[in-house]
PDB file of C-alpha atoms in Angstrom:
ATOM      1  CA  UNK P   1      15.189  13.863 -59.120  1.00  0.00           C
ATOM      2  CA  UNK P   2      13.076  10.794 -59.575  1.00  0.00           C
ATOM      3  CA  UNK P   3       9.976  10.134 -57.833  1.00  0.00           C
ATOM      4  CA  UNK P   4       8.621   7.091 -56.548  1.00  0.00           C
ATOM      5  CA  UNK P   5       4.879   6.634 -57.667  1.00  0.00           C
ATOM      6  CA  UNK P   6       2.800   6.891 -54.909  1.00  0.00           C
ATOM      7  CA  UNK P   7       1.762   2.781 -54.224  1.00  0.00           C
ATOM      8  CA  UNK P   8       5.358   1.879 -54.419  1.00  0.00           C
ATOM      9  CA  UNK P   9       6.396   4.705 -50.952  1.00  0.00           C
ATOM     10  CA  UNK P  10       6.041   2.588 -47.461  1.00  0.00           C
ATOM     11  CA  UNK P  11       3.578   3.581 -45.011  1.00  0.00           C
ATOM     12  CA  UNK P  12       3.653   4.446 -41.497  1.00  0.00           C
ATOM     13  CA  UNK P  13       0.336   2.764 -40.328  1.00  0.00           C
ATOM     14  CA  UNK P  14       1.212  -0.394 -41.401  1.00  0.00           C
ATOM     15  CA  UNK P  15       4.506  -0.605 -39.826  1.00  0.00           C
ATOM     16  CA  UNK P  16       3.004   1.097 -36.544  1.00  0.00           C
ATOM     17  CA  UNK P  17       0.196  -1.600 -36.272  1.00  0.00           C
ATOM     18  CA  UNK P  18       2.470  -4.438 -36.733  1.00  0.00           C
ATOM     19  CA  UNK P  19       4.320  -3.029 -34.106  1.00  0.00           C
ATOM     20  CA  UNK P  20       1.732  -2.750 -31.672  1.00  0.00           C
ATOM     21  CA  UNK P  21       0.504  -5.705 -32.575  1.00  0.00           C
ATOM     22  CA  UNK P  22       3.666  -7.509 -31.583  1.00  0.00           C
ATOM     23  CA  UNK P  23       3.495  -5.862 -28.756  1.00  0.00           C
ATOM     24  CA  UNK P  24       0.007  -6.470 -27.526  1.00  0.00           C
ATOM     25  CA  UNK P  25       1.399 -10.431 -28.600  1.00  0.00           C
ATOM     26  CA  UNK P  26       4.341 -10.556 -26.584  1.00  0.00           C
ATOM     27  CA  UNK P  27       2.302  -9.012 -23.747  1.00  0.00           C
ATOM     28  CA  UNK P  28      -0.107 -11.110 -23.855  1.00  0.00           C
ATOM     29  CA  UNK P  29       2.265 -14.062 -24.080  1.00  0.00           C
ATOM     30  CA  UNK P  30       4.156 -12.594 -20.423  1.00  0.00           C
ATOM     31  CA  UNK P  31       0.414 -12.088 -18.984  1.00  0.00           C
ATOM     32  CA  UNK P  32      -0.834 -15.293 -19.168  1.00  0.00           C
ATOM     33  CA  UNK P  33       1.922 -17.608 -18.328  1.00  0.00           C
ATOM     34  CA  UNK P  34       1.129 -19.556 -15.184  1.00  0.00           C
ATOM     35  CA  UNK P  35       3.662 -17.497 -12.504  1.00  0.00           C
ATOM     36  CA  UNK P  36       1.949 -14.488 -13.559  1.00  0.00           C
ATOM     37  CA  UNK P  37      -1.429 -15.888 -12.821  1.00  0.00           C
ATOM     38  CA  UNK P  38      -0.278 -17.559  -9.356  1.00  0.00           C
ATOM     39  CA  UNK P  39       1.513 -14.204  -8.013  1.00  0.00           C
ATOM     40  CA  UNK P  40      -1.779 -12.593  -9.180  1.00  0.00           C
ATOM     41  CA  UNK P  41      -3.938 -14.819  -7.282  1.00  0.00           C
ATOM     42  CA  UNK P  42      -1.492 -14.836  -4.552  1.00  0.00           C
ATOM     43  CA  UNK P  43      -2.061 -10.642  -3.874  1.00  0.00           C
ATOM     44  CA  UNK P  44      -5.970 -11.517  -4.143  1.00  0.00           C
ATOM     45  CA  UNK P  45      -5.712 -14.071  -1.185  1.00  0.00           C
ATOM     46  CA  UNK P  46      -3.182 -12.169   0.933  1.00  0.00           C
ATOM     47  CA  UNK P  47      -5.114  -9.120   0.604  1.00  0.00           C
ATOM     48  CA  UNK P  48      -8.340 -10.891   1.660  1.00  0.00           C
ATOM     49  CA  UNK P  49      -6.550 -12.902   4.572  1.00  0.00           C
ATOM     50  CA  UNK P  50      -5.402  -9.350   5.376  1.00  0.00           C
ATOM     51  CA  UNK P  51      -8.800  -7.833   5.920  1.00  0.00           C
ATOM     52  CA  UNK P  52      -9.738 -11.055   7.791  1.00  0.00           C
ATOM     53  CA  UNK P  53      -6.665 -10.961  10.454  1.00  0.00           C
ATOM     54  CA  UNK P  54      -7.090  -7.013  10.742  1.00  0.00           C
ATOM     55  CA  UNK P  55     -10.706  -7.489  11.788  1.00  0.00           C
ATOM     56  CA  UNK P  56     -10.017 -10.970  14.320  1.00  0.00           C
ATOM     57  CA  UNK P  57      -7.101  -8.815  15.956  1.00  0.00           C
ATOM     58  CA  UNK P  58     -10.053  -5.911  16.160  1.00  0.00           C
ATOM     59  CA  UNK P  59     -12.689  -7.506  17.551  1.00  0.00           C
ATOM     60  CA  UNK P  60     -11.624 -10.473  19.189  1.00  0.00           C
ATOM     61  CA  UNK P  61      -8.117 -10.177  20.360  1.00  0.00           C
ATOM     62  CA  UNK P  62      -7.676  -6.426  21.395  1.00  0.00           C
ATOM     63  CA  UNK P  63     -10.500  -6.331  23.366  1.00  0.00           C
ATOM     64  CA  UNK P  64      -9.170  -9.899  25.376  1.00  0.00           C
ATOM     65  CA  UNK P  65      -5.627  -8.212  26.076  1.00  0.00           C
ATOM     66  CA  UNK P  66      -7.232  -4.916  27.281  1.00  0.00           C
ATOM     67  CA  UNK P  67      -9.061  -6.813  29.878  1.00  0.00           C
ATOM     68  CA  UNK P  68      -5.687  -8.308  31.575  1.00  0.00           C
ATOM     69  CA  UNK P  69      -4.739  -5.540  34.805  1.00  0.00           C
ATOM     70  CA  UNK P  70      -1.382  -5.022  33.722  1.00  0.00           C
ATOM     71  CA  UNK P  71      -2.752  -3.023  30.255  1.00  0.00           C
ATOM     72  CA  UNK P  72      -4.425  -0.153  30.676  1.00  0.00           C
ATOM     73  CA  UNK P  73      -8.233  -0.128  29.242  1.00  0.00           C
ATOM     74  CA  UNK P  74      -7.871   2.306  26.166  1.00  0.00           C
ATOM     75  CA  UNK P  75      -5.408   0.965  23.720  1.00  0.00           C
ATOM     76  CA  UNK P  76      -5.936   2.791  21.321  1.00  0.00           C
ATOM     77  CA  UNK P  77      -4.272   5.785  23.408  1.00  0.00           C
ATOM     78  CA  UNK P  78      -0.778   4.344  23.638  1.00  0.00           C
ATOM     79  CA  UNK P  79       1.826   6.483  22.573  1.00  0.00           C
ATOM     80  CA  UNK P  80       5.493   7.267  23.095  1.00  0.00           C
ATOM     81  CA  UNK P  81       6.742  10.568  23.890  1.00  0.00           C
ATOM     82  CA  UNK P  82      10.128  11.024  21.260  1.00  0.00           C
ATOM     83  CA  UNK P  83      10.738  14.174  22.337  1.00  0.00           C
ATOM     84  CA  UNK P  84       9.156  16.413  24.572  1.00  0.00           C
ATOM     85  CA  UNK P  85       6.867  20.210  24.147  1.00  0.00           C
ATOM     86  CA  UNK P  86       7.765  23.321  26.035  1.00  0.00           C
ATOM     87  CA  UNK P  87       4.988  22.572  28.688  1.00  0.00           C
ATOM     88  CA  UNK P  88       6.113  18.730  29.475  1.00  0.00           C
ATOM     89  CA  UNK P  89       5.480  17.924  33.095  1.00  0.00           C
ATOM     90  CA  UNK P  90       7.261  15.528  35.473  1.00  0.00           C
ATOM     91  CA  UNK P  91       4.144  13.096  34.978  1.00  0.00           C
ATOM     92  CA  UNK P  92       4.059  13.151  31.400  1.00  0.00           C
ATOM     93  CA  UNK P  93       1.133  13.383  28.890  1.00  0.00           C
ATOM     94  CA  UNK P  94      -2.069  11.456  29.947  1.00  0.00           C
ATOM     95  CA  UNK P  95      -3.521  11.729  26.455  1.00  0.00           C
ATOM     96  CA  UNK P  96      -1.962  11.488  22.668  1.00  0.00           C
ATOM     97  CA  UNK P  97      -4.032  14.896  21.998  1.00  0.00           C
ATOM     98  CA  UNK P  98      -2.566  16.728  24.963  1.00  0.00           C
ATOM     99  CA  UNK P  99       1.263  15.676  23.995  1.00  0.00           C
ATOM    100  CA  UNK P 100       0.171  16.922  20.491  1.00  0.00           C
ATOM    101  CA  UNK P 101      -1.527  20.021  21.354  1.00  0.00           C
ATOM    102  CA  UNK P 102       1.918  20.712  23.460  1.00  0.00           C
ATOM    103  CA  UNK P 103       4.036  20.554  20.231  1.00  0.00           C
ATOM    104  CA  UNK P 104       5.576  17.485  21.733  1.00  0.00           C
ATOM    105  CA  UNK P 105       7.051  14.274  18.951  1.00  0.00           C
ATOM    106  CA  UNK P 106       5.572  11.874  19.923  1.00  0.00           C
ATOM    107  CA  UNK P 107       5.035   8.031  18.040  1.00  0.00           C
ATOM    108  CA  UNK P 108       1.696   6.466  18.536  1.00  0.00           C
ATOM    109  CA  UNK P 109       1.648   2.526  18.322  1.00  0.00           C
ATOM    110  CA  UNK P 110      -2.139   1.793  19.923  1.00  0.00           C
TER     111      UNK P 110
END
């Protein structure tokens, strides 16, 4: 059988780093074309405006609404009873922890 002398066999870590190369290129290319850039921007201001409405409906609006008589005070209790625990009364649940602590589904929105 013939053998090829050693300088003339091709090597694997040339062909591998011109293929990662290319890859890293054609990344690169996709990365930095301008719609990538804008949606990326575009998640950094949303999630910023985000924090900002999160915080105005926390500390300026909830506390307005809870203040109307037709809301109750603590709205961060509000909850909806999905289906009712073993010891459900006529009344109801007065708080989320009791409906809980009864076994009860329940689906808290406040």
């Amino acid at each position: 059988m013939p053998r090829l002398e050693h300088n003339t066999q091709p090597g694997l870590l040339p062909s591998f780093k011109q293929r990662t190369r290319a890859a890293w290129d054609s990344f690169s290319d996709f990365a930095l074309r301008d719609n990538v850039l804008e949606v990326a921007v575009g998640l950094i201001i949303a999630a910023a405006f985000t924090a900002v409405v999160s915080s105005f409906v926390d500390g300026i609006i909830s506390p307005i609404i809870s203040l109307l008589p037709f809301f109750d005070r603590n709205l961060e209790e509000k909850f909806a009873v999905l289906r009712q625990g073993p010891g459900y009364e006529e009344k109801g649940y007065n708080t989320l922890k009791q409906a809980l602590d009864d076994g009860a589904v329940v689906m808290a929105y406040g």
